[in-house]
Backbone as a ProteinNet text record, in pm:
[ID]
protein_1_A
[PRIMARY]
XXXXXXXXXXXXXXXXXXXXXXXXXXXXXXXXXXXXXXXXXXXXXXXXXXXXXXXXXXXXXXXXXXXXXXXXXXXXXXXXXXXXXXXXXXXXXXXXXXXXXXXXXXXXXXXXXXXXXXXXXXXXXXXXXXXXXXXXXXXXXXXXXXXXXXXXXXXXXXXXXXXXXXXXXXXXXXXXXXXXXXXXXXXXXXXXXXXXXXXXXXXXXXXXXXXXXXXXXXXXXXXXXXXXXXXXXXXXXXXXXXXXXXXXXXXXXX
[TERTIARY]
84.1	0	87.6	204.4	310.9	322.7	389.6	429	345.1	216.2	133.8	73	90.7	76.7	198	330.7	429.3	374.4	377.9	286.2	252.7	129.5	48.3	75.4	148.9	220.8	330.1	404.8	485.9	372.8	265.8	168.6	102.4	76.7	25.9	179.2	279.6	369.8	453.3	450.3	486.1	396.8	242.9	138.5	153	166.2	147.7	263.1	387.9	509	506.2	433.2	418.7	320.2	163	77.9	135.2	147.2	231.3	386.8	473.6	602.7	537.4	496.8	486.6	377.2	269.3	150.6	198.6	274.4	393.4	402.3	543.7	581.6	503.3	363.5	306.4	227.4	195.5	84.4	232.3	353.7	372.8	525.5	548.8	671.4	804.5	866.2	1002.4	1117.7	1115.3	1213	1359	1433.7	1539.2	1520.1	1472.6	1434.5	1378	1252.6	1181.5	1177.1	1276.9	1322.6	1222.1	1106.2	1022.3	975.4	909.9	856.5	1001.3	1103.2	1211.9	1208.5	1229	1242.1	1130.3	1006.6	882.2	853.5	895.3	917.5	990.3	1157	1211.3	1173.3	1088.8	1084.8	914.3	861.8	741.2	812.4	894	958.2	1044.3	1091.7	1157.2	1035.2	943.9	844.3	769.6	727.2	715	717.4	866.9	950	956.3	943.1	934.6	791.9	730.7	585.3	582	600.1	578.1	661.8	821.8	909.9	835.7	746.7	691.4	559.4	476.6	388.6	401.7	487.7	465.4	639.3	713.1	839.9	850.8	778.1	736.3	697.1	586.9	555.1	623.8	682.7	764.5	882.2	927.4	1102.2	1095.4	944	948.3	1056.4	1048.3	1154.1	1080.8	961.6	870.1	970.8	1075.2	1176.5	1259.7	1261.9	1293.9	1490.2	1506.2	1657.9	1673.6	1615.4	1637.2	1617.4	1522.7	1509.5	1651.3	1685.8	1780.7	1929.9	1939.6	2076.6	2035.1	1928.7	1872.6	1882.7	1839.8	1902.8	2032.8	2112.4	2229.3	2341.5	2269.9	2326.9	2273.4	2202	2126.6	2051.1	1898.1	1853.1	1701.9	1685.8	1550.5	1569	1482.4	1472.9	1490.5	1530	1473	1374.8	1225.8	1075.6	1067.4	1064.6	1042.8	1100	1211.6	1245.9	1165.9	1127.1	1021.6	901.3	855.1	709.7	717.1	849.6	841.8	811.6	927.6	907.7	806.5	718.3	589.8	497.1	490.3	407.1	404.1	564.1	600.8	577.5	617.7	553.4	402.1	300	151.1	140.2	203.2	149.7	193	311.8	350.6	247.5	173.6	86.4	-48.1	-50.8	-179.7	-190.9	-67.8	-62	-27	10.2	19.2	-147.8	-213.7	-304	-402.3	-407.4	-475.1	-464	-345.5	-279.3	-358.4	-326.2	-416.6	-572.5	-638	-743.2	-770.6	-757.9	-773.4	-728.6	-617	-570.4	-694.6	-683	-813.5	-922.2	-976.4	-1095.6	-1143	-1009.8	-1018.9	-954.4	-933.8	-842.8	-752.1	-645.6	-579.2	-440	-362.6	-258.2	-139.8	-83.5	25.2	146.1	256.6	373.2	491.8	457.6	607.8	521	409.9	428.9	408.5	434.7	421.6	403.9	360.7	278.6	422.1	510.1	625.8	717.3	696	796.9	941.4	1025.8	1161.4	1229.9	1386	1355.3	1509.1	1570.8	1718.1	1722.9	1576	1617.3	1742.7	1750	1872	1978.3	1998.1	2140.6	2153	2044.7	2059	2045.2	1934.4	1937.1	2057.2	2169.1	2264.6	2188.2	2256.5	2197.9	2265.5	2419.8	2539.2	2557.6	2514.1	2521.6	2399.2	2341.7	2149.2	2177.5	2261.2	2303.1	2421.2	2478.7	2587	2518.5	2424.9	2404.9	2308.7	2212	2116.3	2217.8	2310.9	2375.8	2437.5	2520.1	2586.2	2457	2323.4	2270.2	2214.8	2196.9	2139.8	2200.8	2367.8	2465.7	2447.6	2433.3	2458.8	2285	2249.8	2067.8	2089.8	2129.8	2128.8	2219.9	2323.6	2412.1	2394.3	2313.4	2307.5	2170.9	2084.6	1987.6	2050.2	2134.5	2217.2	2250.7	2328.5	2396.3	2337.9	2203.7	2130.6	2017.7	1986.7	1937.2	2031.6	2198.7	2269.3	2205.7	2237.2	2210.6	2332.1	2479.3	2574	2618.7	2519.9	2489	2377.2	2349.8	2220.1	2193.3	2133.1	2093.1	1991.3	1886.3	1743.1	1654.5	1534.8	1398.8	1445.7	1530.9	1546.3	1566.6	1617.5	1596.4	1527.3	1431.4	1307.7	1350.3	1351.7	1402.9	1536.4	1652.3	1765.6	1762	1647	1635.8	1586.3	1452.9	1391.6	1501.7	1553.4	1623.2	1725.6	1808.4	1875.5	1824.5	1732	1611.4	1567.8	1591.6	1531.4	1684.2	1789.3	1902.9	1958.2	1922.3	1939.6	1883.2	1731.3	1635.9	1668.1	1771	1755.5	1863.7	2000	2057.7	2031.8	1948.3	1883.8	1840.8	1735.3	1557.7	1610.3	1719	1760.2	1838.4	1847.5	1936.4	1884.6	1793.8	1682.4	1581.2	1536.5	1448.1	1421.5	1545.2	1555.6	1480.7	1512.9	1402.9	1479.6	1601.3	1676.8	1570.8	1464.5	1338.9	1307.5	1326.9	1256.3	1116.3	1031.7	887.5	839.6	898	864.5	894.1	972.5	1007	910.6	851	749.3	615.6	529.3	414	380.1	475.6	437	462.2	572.1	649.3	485.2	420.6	381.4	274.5	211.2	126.7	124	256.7	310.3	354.6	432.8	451.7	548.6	571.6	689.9	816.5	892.4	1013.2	1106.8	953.3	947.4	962.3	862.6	848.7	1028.8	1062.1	1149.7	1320.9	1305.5	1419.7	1410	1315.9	1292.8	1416.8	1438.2	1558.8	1641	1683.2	1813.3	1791.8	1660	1570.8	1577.2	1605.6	1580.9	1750.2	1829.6	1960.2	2042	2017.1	2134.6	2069.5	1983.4	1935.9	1979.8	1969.7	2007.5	2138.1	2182.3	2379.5	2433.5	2357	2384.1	2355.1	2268.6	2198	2335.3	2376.5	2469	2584.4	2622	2742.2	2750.7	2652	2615.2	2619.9	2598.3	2548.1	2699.9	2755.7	2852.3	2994	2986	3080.3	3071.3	2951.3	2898.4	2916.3	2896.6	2916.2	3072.7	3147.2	3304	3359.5	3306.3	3349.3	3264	3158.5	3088	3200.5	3207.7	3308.7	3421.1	3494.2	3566	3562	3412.3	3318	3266.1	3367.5	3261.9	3244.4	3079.5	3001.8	3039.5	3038.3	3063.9	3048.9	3164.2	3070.8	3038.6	2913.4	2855.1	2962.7	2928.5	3002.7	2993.9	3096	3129	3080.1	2993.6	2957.7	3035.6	2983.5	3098.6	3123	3212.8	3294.9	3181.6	3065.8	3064.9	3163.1	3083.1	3129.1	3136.7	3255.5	3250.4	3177.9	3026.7	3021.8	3031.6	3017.5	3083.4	3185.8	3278.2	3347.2	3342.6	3397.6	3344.2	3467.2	3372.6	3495.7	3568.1	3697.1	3795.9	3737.6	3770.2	3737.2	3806.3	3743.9	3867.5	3900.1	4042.8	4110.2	4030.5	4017.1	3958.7	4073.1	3986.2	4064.8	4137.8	4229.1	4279.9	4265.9
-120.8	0	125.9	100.5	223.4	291.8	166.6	167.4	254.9	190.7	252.4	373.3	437.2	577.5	705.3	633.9	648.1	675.6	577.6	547.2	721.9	660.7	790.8	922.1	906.3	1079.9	1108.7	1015	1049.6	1064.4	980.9	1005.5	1160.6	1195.5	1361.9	1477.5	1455.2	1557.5	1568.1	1450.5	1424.6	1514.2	1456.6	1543.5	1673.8	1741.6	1889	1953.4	1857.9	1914.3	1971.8	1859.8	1863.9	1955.6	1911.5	2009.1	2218	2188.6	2362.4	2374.6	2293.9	2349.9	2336.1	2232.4	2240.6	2333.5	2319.6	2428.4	2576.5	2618.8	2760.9	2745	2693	2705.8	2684.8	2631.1	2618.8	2782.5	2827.6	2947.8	3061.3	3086.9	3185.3	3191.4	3070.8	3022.3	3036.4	2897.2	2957.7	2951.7	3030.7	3036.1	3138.8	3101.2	3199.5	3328.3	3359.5	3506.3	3606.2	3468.7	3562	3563.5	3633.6	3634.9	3630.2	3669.1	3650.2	3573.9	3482.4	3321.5	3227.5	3280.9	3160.6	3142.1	3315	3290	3229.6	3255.9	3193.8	3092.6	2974.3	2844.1	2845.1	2868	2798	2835.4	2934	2927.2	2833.3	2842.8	2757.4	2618.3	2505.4	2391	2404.7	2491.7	2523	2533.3	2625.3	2642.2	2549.2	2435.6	2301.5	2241.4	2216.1	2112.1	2156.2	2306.2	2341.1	2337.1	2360.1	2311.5	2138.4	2101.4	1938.1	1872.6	1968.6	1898.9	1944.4	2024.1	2039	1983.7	1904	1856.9	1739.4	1662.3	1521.1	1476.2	1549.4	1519.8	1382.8	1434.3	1375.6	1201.1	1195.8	1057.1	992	1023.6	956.7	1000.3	1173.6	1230	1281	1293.5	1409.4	1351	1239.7	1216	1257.2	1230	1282.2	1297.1	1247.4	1171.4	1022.6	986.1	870.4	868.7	967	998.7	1011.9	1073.7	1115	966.5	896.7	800.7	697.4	683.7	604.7	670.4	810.7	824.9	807.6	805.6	759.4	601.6	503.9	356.8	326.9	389.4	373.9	410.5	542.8	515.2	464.4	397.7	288.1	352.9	454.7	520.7	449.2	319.2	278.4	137.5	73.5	-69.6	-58.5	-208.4	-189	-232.7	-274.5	-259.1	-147.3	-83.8	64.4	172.1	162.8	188.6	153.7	55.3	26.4	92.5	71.5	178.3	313.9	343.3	511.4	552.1	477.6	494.5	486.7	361.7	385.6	450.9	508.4	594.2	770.8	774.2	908.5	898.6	796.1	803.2	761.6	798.2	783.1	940.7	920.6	1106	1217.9	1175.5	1304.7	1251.5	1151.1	1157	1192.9	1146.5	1244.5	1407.3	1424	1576.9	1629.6	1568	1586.6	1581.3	1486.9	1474.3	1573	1621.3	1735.6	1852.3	1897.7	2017.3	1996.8	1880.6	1935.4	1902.8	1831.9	1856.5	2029	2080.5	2249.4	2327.5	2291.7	2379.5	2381.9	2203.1	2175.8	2291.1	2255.3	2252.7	2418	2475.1	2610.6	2700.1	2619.7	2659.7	2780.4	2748.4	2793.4	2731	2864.1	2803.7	2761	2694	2596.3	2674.4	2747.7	2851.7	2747.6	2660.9	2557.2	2467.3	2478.3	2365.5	2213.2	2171.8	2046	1996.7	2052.8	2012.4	2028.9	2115.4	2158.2	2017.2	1939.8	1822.1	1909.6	1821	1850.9	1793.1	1880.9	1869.6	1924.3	1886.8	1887.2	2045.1	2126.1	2206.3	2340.1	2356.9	2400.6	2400.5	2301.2	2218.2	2168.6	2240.7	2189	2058.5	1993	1834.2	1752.8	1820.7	1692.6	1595.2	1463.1	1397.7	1367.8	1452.1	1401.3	1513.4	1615.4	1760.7	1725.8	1727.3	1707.8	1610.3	1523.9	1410.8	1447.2	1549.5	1594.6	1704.6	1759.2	1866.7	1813.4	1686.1	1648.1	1575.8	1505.7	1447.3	1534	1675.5	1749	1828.4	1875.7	1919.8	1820.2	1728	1630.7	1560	1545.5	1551.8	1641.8	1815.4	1912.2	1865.4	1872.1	1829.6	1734.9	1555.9	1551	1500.2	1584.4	1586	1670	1744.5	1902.9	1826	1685.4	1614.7	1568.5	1444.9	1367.9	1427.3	1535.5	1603	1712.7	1770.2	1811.9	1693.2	1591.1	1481.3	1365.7	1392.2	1332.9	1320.1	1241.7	1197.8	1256.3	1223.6	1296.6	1438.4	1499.4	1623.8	1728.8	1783.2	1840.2	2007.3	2005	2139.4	2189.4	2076.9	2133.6	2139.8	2287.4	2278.8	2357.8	2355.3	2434.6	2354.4	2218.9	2143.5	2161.1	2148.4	2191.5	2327.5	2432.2	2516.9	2521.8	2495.3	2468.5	2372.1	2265	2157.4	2251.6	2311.4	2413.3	2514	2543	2659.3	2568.1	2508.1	2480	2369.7	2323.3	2271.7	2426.2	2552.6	2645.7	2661.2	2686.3	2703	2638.7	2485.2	2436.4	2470.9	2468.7	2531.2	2645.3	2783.2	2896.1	2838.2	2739.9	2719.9	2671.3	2554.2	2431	2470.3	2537	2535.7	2579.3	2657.1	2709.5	2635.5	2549.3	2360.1	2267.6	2191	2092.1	2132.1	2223.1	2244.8	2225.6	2145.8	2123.7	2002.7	1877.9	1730.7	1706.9	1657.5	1598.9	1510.2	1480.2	1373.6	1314.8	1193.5	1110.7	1094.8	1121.9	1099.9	1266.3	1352.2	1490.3	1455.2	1405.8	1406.3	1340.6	1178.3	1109.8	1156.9	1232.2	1284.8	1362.7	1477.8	1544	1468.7	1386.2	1330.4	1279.8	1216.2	1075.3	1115.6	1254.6	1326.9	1470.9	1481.2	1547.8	1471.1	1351.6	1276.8	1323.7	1301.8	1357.8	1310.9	1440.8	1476.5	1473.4	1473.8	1506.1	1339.1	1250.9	1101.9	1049.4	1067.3	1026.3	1031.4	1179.8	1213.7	1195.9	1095.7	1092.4	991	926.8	849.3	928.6	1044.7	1136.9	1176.4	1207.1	1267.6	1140	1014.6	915.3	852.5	839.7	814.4	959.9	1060.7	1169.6	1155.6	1225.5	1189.1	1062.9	942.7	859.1	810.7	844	820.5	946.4	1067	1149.3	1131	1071.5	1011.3	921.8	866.9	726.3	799.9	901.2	976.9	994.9	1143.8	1156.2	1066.3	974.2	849	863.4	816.6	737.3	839.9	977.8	1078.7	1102.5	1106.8	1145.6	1048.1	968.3	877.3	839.4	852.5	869.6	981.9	1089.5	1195.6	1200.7	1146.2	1130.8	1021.2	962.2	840.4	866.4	975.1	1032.5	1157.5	1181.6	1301.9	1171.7	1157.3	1095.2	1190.7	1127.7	1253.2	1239.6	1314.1	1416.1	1274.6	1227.3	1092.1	1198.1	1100.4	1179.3	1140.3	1241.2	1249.7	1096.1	1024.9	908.5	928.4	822.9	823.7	775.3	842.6	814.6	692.6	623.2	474.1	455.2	290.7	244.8	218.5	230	140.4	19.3	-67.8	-233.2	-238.6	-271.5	-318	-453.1	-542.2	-629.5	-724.8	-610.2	-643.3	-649.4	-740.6	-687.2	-645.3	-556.2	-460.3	-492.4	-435.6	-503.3	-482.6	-641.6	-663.6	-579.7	-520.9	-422.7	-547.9	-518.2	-619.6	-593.6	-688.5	-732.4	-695.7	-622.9	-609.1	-704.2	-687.7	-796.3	-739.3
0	0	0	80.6	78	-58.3	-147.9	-313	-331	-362.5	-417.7	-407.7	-263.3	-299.9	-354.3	-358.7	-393.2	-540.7	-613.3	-729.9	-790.3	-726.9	-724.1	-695	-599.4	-603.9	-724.9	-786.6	-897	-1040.3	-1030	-1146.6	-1144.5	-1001	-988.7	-1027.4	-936.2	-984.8	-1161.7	-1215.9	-1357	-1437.8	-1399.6	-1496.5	-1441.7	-1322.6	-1304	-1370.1	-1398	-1448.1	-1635.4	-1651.4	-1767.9	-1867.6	-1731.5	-1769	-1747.9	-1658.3	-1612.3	-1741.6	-1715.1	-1789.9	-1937.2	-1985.1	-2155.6	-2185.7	-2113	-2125.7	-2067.2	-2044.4	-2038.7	-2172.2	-2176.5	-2332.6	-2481.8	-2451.2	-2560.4	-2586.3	-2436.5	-2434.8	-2492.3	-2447.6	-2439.3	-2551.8	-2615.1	-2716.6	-2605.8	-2647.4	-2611.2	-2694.6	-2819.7	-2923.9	-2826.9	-2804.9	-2802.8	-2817	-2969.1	-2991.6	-2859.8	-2814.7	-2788.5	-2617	-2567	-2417.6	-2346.2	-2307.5	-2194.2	-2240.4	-2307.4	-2321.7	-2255.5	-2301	-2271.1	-2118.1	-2034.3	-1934.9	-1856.4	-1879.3	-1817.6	-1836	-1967.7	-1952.1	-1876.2	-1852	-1757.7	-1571.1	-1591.3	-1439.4	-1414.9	-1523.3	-1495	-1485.5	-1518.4	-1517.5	-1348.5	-1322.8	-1201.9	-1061.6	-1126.6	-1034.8	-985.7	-1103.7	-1000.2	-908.1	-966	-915	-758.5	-730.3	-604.7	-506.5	-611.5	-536	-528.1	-592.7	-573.6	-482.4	-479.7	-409.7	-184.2	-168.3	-46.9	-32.7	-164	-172.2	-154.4	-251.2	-287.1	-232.6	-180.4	-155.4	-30.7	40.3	173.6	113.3	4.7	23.6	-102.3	-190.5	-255.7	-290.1	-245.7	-284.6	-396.4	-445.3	-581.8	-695.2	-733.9	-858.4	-1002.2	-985.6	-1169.7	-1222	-1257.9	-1344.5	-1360.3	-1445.1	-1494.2	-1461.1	-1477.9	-1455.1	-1344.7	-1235.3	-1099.8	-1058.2	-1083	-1049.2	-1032	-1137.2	-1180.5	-1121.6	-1070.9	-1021.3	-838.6	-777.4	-681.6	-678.9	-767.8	-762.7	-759.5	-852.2	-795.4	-745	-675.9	-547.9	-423.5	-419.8	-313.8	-217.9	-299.6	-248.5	-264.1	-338.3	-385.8	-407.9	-433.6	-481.7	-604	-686	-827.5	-827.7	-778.3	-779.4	-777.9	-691.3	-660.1	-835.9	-881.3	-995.2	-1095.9	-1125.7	-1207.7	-1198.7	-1080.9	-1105.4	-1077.6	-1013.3	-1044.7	-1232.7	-1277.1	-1398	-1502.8	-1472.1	-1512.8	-1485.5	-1371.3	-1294.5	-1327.9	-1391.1	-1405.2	-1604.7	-1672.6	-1795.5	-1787.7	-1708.8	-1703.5	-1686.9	-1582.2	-1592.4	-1676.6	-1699.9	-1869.6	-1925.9	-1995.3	-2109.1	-2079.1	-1946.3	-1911.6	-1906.4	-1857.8	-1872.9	-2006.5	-2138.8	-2292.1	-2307.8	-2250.8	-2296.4	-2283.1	-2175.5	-2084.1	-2204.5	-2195.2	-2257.2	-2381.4	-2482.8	-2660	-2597.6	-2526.8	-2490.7	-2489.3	-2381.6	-2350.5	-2483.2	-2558.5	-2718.4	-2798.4	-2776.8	-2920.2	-2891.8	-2761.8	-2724.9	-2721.8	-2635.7	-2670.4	-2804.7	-2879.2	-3009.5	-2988.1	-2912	-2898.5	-3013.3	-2988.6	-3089.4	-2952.7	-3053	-2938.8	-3030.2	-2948.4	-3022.7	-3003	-2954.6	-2974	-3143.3	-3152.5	-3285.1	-3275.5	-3116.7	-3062.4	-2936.3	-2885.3	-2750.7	-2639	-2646.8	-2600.2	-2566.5	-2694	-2741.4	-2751.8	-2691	-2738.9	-2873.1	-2921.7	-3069.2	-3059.5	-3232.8	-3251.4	-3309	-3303.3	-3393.2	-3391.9	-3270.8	-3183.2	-3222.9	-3281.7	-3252.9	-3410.7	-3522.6	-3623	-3646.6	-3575.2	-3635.7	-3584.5	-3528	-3469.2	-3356.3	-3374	-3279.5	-3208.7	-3183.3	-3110.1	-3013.9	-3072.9	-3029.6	-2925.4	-2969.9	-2837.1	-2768	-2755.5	-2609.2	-2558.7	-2583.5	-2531.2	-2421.1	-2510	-2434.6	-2308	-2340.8	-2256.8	-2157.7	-2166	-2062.5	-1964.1	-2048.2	-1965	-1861.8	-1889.5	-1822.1	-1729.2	-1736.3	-1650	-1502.5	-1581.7	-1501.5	-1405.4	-1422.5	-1307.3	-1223.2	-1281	-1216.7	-1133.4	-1204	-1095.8	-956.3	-1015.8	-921.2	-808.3	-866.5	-750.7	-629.1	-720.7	-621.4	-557.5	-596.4	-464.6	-346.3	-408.8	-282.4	-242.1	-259.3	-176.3	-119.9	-102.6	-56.1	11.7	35.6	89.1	233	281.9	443.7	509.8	458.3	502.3	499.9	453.4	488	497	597.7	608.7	582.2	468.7	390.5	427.3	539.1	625.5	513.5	503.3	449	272	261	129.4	27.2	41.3	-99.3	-205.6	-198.9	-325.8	-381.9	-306.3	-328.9	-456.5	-410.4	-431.6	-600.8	-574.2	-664.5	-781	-730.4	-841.3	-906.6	-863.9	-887.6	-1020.1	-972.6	-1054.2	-1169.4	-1168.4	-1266.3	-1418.7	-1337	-1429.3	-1489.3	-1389.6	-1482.1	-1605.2	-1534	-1703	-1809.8	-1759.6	-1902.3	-1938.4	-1859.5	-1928.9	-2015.4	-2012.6	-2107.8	-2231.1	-2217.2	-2254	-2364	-2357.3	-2416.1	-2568.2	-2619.1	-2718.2	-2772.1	-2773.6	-2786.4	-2824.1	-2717.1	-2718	-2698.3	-2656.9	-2541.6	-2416.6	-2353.5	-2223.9	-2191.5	-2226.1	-2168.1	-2014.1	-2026.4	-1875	-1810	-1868.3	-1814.3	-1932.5	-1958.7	-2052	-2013.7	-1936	-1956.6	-1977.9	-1959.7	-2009	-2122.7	-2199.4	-2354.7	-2403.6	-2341.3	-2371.4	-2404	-2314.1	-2315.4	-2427.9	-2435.9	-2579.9	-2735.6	-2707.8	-2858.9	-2863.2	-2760.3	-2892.2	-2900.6	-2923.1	-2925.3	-3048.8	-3067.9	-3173.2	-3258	-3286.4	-3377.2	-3471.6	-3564.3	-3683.1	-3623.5	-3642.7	-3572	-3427.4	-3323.1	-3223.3	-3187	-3254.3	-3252.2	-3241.3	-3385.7	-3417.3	-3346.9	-3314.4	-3208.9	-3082.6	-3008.8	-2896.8	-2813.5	-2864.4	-2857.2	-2732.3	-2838.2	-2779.2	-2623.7	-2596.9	-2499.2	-2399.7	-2456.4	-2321.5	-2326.8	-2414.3	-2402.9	-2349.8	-2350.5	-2287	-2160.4	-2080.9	-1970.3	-1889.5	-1964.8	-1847.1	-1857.8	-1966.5	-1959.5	-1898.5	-1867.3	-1772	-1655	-1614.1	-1459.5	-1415.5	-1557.9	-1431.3	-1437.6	-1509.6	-1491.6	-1349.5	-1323.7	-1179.1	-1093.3	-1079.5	-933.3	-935.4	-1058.4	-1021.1	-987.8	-1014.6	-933.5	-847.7	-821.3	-666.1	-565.8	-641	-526.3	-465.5	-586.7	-585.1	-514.6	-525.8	-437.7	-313.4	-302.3	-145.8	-70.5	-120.2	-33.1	69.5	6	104	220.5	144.9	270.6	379.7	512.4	600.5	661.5	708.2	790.6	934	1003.3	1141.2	1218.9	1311.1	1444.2	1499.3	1546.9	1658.4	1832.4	1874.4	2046.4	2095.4	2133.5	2174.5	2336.8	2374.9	2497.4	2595.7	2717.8	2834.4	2851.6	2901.1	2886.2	3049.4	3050.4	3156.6	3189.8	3385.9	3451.2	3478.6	3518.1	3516.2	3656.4	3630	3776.3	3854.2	3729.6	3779.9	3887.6	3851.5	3976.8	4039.5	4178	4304.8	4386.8	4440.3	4537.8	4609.1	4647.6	4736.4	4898.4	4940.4	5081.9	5154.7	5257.9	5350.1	5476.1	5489	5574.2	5718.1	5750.4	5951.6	6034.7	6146.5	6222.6	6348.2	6372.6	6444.4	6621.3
[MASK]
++++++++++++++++++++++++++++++++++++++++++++++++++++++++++++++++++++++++++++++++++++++++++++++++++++++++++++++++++++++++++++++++++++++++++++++++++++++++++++++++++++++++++++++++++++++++++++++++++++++++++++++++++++++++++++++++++++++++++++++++++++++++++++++

């Protein structure tokens, strides 16, 4: 029953991520050109992650990623059951929240200024497909490296995580979005591709191979450079007494 609301909280924060960040960028474009769409996608994708991370952090750790997920397994922060249905749980809710989004376009005929349901795309990068996993690994890497070690046990950062997480979630996208568009989540990439189709279909690949060959980058530095951070002993307690023993007889008097 635990799982399962686990489950369920990665199926709600995935879709709010998706519905809020891609439905930003669809209402308001985020071409490079055009600076206040760019910046308001990336703080709507940031802005999330911070609401969800004080919402849903508590009953499953806010991963609504497939990548977070996976640099959380290995570094021995989850099961692999638990890995599995995050992952399905978090590709249910991007497509529900793709789905949501052309629902409300259609319905309100609105125009969508990304072109694709704020699918990510090589157009950035000119169609390279070496260039867009370079760039998706290197951003994913700082993401989620900057999770581990603000979610380390061996060190305590207190109530600002989410915070901290959000924040640097938007930084990538202000780099990102003029590149790929910023995926670093294969089920954010999922929801819109298979809903836009074409291009978006076809390059989706890149969107789930940079992300998670960036995820195991991360685990696996972090975890290399955590190794030699040991954390603080705590104060060694006072040494009992042997009571055991028994006390020396005092000599009789004569």
């Amino acid at each position: 029953m635990e799982s399962i609301k686990k489950y369920i909280a990665e199926i709600i924060g995935t879709f709010v991520l998706v519905l809020l960040g891609c439905g930003t960028a669809m209402l308001v474009g985020c071409d490079a050109v055009n600076g206040g769409g760019y910046i308001l996608t990336a703080l709507a994708f940031g802005l999330v992650i911070v609401g969800m991370a004080y919402c849903i952090g508590n009953i499953s750790g806010c991963h609504i990623n497939p990548a977070v997920s996976l640099g959380v397994l290995l570094s021995g922060g989850m099961t692999f059951t638990d890995f599995i249905g995050y992952i399905v749980s978090q590709c249910v809710g991007a497509i529900a929240g793709a789905g949501v989004l052309k629902a409300i376009f259609d319905l309100g005929d609105v125009v969508d200024k990304t072109g694709g349901y704020g699918s990510n795309g090589l157009g950035g990068v000119n169609g390279s497909a070496g260039a867009g996993i370079l760039v998706e690994i290197l951003l994913t890497f700082i993401f989620v490296m900057t999770i581990l070690g603000v979610t380390s046990k061996k060190a305590k950062h207190g109530s600002f995580g989410g915070l901290i997480i959000g924040l640097t979630l938007t930084l990538v996208h202000i780099f990102g979005i003029g590149l790929t568009g910023t995926s670093v989540n294969p089920a954010r990439s999922l929801g819109p591709a298979l809903l836009a189709g074409g291009d978006a279909l076809s390059d989706l690949w890149v969107f789930i191979v940079g992300p998670f060959a960036g995820a195991i980058l991360a685990a696996c530095v972090y975890k290399f450079l955590e190794s030699s951070n040991k954390s603080v002993p705590e104060k060694a307690p006072a040494p009992v007494k042997n009571v055991s023993a028994k006390p020396a007889q005092k000599k009789k008097k004569k």
